[in-house]
PDB file of C-alpha atoms in Angstrom:
ATOM      1  CA  MET A  27      77.379  -3.318 -59.124  1.00 48.00           C
ATOM      2  CA  ASN A  28      74.720  -4.784 -62.068  1.00 49.00           C
ATOM      3  CA  ASN A  29      72.665  -2.878 -64.062  1.00 49.00           C
ATOM      4  CA  PHE A  30      69.506  -4.433 -62.996  1.00 49.00           C
ATOM      5  CA  LEU A  31      70.307  -3.490 -59.298  1.00 40.00           C
ATOM      6  CA  LYS A  32      71.393   0.116 -60.523  1.00 45.00           C
ATOM      7  CA  ILE A  33      67.818   0.160 -61.913  1.00 47.00           C
ATOM      8  CA  LEU A  34      66.401  -1.126 -58.833  1.00 43.00           C
ATOM      9  CA  ILE A  35      68.242   1.638 -56.320  1.00 45.00           C
ATOM     10  CA  GLY A  36      67.062   4.424 -58.501  1.00 51.00           C
ATOM     11  CA  LEU A  37      63.171   3.501 -58.854  1.00 46.00           C
ATOM     12  CA  VAL A  38      63.014   3.365 -55.006  1.00 45.00           C
ATOM     13  CA  LEU A  39      64.877   6.581 -54.408  1.00 45.00           C
ATOM     14  CA  LEU A  40      62.810   8.194 -57.331  1.00 46.00           C
ATOM     15  CA  CYS A  41      58.952   6.253 -55.880  1.00 45.00           C
ATOM     16  CA  TRP A  42      60.768   7.593 -51.535  1.00 40.00           C
ATOM     17  CA  ALA A  43      62.244  10.162 -52.261  1.00 42.00           C
ATOM     18  CA  PRO A  44      60.243  13.982 -52.422  1.00 40.00           C
ATOM     19  CA  ARG A  45      63.242  15.976 -53.927  1.00 42.00           C
ATOM     20  CA  LEU A  46      65.923  14.527 -56.011  1.00 42.00           C
ATOM     21  CA  HIS A  47      68.745  16.475 -58.133  1.00 41.00           C
ATOM     22  CA  ALA A  48      70.840  15.466 -61.234  1.00 44.00           C
ATOM     23  CA  GLN A  49      73.522  17.498 -62.509  1.00 42.00           C
ATOM     24  CA  ASN A  50      74.792  17.592 -66.247  1.00 41.00           C
ATOM     25  CA  HIS A  51      73.264  15.032 -67.669  1.00 43.00           C
ATOM     26  CA  LEU A  52      69.834  12.450 -66.829  1.00 49.00           C
ATOM     27  CA  VAL A  53      69.503   9.860 -69.751  1.00 49.00           C
ATOM     28  CA  VAL A  54      67.071   7.214 -69.082  1.00 46.00           C
ATOM     29  CA  GLN A  55      68.459   4.350 -71.425  1.00 46.00           C
ATOM     30  CA  GLY A  56      67.535   0.610 -70.737  1.00 47.00           C
ATOM     31  CA  GLY A  57      65.055  -0.501 -68.234  1.00 48.00           C
ATOM     32  CA  ASN A  58      62.131   1.998 -66.742  1.00 49.00           C
ATOM     33  CA  MET A  59      62.165   5.430 -65.045  1.00 56.00           C
ATOM     34  CA  VAL A  60      59.115   6.174 -62.493  1.00 59.00           C
ATOM     35  CA  VAL A  61      58.276   9.645 -61.478  1.00 61.00           C
ATOM     36  CA  THR A  62      55.265   9.647 -59.186  1.00 59.00           C
ATOM     37  CA  GLY A  63      55.420  12.557 -56.900  1.00 66.00           C
ATOM     38  CA  GLY A  64      57.540  15.053 -55.783  1.00 73.00           C
ATOM     39  CA  GLN A  65      60.092  17.306 -57.374  1.00 78.00           C
ATOM     40  CA  PHE A  66      62.648  15.688 -59.689  1.00 79.00           C
ATOM     41  CA  VAL A  67      65.017  18.914 -60.144  1.00 82.00           C
ATOM     42  CA  LEU A  68      67.678  19.080 -62.980  1.00 82.00           C
ATOM     43  CA  GLN A  69      70.167  21.829 -62.302  1.00 83.00           C
ATOM     44  CA  ASN A  70      72.076  22.703 -65.320  1.00 84.00           C
ATOM     45  CA  ALA A  71      71.415  19.434 -67.088  1.00 82.00           C
ATOM     46  CA  ASP A  72      70.047  17.975 -69.603  1.00 84.00           C
ATOM     47  CA  PHE A  73      67.453  15.479 -70.298  1.00 83.00           C
ATOM     48  CA  HIS A  74      67.196  12.415 -72.718  1.00 81.00           C
ATOM     49  CA  GLN A  75      64.655  10.061 -72.783  1.00 81.00           C
ATOM     50  CA  ASN A  76      66.192   6.591 -74.856  1.00 76.00           C
ATOM     51  CA  ALA A  77      63.732   4.276 -73.027  1.00 73.00           C
ATOM     52  CA  THR A  78      60.379   4.288 -71.222  1.00 71.00           C
ATOM     53  CA  PHE A  79      60.139   7.446 -68.738  1.00 74.00           C
ATOM     54  CA  SER A  80      56.729   7.214 -66.805  1.00 76.00           C
ATOM     55  CA  HIS A  81      55.756  10.575 -65.751  1.00 79.00           C
ATOM     56  CA  THR A  82      52.529  10.533 -63.467  1.00 81.00           C
ATOM     57  CA  GLY A  83      53.087  12.506 -60.748  1.00 84.00           C
ATOM     58  CA  GLY A  84      55.011  15.668 -59.610  1.00 84.00           C
ATOM     59  CA  ASN A  85      57.162  17.932 -61.333  1.00 87.00           C
ATOM     60  CA  LEU A  86      60.359  17.586 -63.563  1.00 88.00           C
ATOM     61  CA  LYS A  87      62.115  21.388 -62.972  1.00 88.00           C
ATOM     62  CA  PHE A  88      64.955  22.741 -64.546  1.00 89.00           C
ATOM     63  CA  THR A  89      67.052  25.216 -62.645  1.00 88.00           C
ATOM     64  CA  GLY A  90      70.268  26.647 -63.367  1.00 87.00           C
ATOM     65  CA  ASN A  91      72.372  28.822 -65.309  1.00 89.00           C
ATOM     66  CA  SER A  92      74.280  27.846 -67.858  1.00 82.00           C
ATOM     67  CA  VAL A  93      74.172  28.925 -71.359  1.00 78.00           C
ATOM     68  CA  SER A  94      71.493  25.464 -72.113  1.00 83.00           C
ATOM     69  CA  ASN A  95      70.530  22.461 -71.615  1.00 85.00           C
ATOM     70  CA  LEU A  96      68.481  19.706 -73.487  1.00 84.00           C
ATOM     71  CA  ILE A  97      65.348  17.815 -73.296  1.00 88.00           C
ATOM     72  CA  THR A  98      65.577  14.827 -76.082  1.00 85.00           C
ATOM     73  CA  GLY A  99      64.217  11.950 -76.762  1.00 86.00           C
ATOM     74  CA  SER A 100      63.632   8.672 -78.634  1.00 86.00           C
ATOM     75  CA  SER A 101      59.743   9.069 -79.149  1.00 87.00           C
ATOM     76  CA  LEU A 102      57.035  11.387 -77.838  1.00 90.00           C
ATOM     77  CA  ILE A 103      57.816  12.478 -74.154  1.00 90.00           C
ATOM     78  CA  ALA A 104      54.822  12.873 -71.954  1.00 90.00           C
ATOM     79  CA  PHE A 105      55.313  14.945 -68.707  1.00 91.00           C
ATOM     80  CA  TYR A 106      52.926  15.429 -65.813  1.00 93.00           C
ATOM     81  CA  GLY A 107      54.656  18.489 -64.333  1.00 94.00           C
ATOM     82  CA  LEU A 108      57.291  20.535 -66.216  1.00 94.00           C
ATOM     83  CA  ASP A 109      58.807  23.566 -64.624  1.00 94.00           C
ATOM     84  CA  ILE A 110      61.189  26.049 -65.737  1.00 94.00           C
ATOM     85  CA  SER A 111      63.373  27.938 -62.918  1.00 93.00           C
ATOM     86  CA  ARG A 112      66.338  28.860 -64.430  1.00 92.00           C
ATOM     87  CA  THR A 113      68.695  32.053 -63.271  1.00 91.00           C
ATOM     88  CA  SER A 114      69.663  32.249 -66.777  1.00 90.00           C
ATOM     89  CA  GLY A 115      69.971  29.942 -70.022  1.00 89.00           C
ATOM     90  CA  ASN A 116      67.109  28.440 -71.440  1.00 93.00           C
ATOM     91  CA  ILE A 117      65.797  25.081 -72.197  1.00 93.00           C
ATOM     92  CA  LEU A 118      65.777  23.346 -75.847  1.00 94.00           C
ATOM     93  CA  LEU A 119      63.331  21.004 -76.950  1.00 94.00           C
ATOM     94  CA  GLN A 120      64.550  18.399 -79.159  1.00 94.00           C
ATOM     95  CA  GLN A 121      61.664  16.125 -79.436  1.00 93.00           C
ATOM     96  CA  SER A 122      57.615  16.783 -79.325  1.00 95.00           C
ATOM     97  CA  SER A 123      56.428  16.502 -75.589  1.00 94.00           C
ATOM     98  CA  SER A 124      52.808  16.398 -74.091  1.00 95.00           C
ATOM     99  CA  ILE A 125      52.113  18.120 -70.658  1.00 95.00           C
ATOM    100  CA  SER A 126      49.025  16.354 -68.523  1.00 95.00           C
ATOM    101  CA  SER A 127      49.355  19.186 -65.731  1.00 95.00           C
ATOM    102  CA  SER A 128      51.508  22.153 -65.671  1.00 96.00           C
ATOM    103  CA  LEU A 129      54.137  23.937 -67.585  1.00 97.00           C
ATOM    104  CA  ASN A 130      55.176  26.522 -64.918  1.00 96.00           C
ATOM    105  CA  LEU A 131      57.354  29.377 -66.661  1.00 96.00           C
ATOM    106  CA  SER A 132      58.857  30.590 -63.665  1.00 94.00           C
ATOM    107  CA  ASN A 133      61.626  31.916 -65.174  1.00 94.00           C
ATOM    108  CA  GLY A 134      63.698  31.073 -68.385  1.00 94.00           C
ATOM    109  CA  LEU A 135      62.867  30.452 -72.068  1.00 95.00           C
ATOM    110  CA  LEU A 136      61.491  27.093 -73.479  1.00 96.00           C
ATOM    111  CA  ILE A 137      62.695  27.103 -77.082  1.00 95.00           C
ATOM    112  CA  VAL A 138      61.256  24.430 -78.903  1.00 95.00           C
ATOM    113  CA  GLY A 139      62.739  24.866 -82.351  1.00 94.00           C
ATOM    114  CA  ASN A 140      60.553  22.772 -85.016  1.00 95.00           C
ATOM    115  CA  ASN A 141      58.626  20.451 -82.111  1.00 96.00           C
ATOM    116  CA  ILE A 142      55.494  20.620 -80.808  1.00 96.00           C
ATOM    117  CA  VAL A 143      54.429  20.917 -77.046  1.00 96.00           C
ATOM    118  CA  GLU A 144      51.074  20.195 -76.198  1.00 96.00           C
ATOM    119  CA  ILE A 145      49.254  20.898 -72.565  1.00 96.00           C
ATOM    120  CA  LEU A 146      46.637  18.563 -72.530  1.00 94.00           C
ATOM    121  CA  PRO A 147      42.861  19.077 -71.597  1.00 94.00           C
ATOM    122  CA  SER A 148      43.702  18.679 -67.792  1.00 92.00           C
ATOM    123  CA  GLY A 149      46.958  20.823 -68.246  1.00 94.00           C
ATOM    124  CA  ASN A 150      47.415  24.612 -68.108  1.00 94.00           C
ATOM    125  CA  ILE A 151      50.272  27.145 -67.904  1.00 96.00           C
ATOM    126  CA  LEU A 152      51.438  29.154 -65.010  1.00 96.00           C
ATOM    127  CA  ASN A 153      52.796  32.411 -64.628  1.00 96.00           C
ATOM    128  CA  GLY A 154      55.000  33.402 -67.502  1.00 93.00           C
ATOM    129  CA  SER A 155      56.447  36.951 -68.432  1.00 94.00           C
ATOM    130  CA  ALA A 156      58.665  39.059 -70.763  1.00 93.00           C
ATOM    131  CA  SER A 157      61.382  37.008 -69.393  1.00 91.00           C
ATOM    132  CA  SER A 158      59.906  33.412 -69.371  1.00 95.00           C
ATOM    133  CA  TYR A 159      57.591  31.734 -71.964  1.00 95.00           C
ATOM    134  CA  VAL A 160      57.389  29.397 -75.045  1.00 96.00           C
ATOM    135  CA  LYS A 161      59.497  30.574 -78.076  1.00 95.00           C
ATOM    136  CA  THR A 162      58.911  28.908 -81.468  1.00 92.00           C
ATOM    137  CA  ASP A 163      62.771  29.552 -83.612  1.00 89.00           C
ATOM    138  CA  GLY A 164      61.377  27.153 -86.149  1.00 91.00           C
ATOM    139  CA  ALA A 165      58.422  25.232 -87.490  1.00 94.00           C
ATOM    140  CA  GLY A 166      56.981  23.924 -83.891  1.00 95.00           C
ATOM    141  CA  SER A 167      54.286  25.100 -81.872  1.00 95.00           C
ATOM    142  CA  LEU A 168      52.372  25.440 -78.573  1.00 95.00           C
ATOM    143  CA  ALA A 169      49.135  23.909 -78.741  1.00 95.00           C
ATOM    144  CA  MET A 170      46.898  23.790 -75.733  1.00 92.00           C
ATOM    145  CA  THR A 171      43.853  21.289 -75.810  1.00 79.00           C
ATOM    146  CA  LEU A 172      40.706  22.396 -74.481  1.00 80.00           C
ATOM    147  CA  ALA A 173      38.023  20.408 -72.505  1.00 73.00           C
ATOM    148  CA  GLY A 174      34.484  20.958 -73.328  1.00 69.00           C
TER     149      GLY A 174
END
């Protein structure tokens, strides 16, 4: 199957499936990945953005129980909704990111290292607890731009 057909099938599935799952790795490389709604679940999977990632609706949800999973990319990653819902383990952010809708901290840590997570004026932070929060273990930060 040629690469164009693989990308086309993937985009069709992303546009019409209310919930998709990926395990191990999801790599966006060469071409475009568009998420316009629904819920995209990454169970024990890393997310690597090396091409165009357009996230204009729905949630990218990290689940699972592996030691840790990565969010990496070649440039700023613009999420619409990001949901951390792990039974154990953490999400390690290795590229600065923005979130335009919601950061849902259901369970597990989002460790930002030396990167910045910016919640845009249209966004918010949901939940959070002693077992689910954003942790900076480097020069990184969590920033929230307030509308006004």
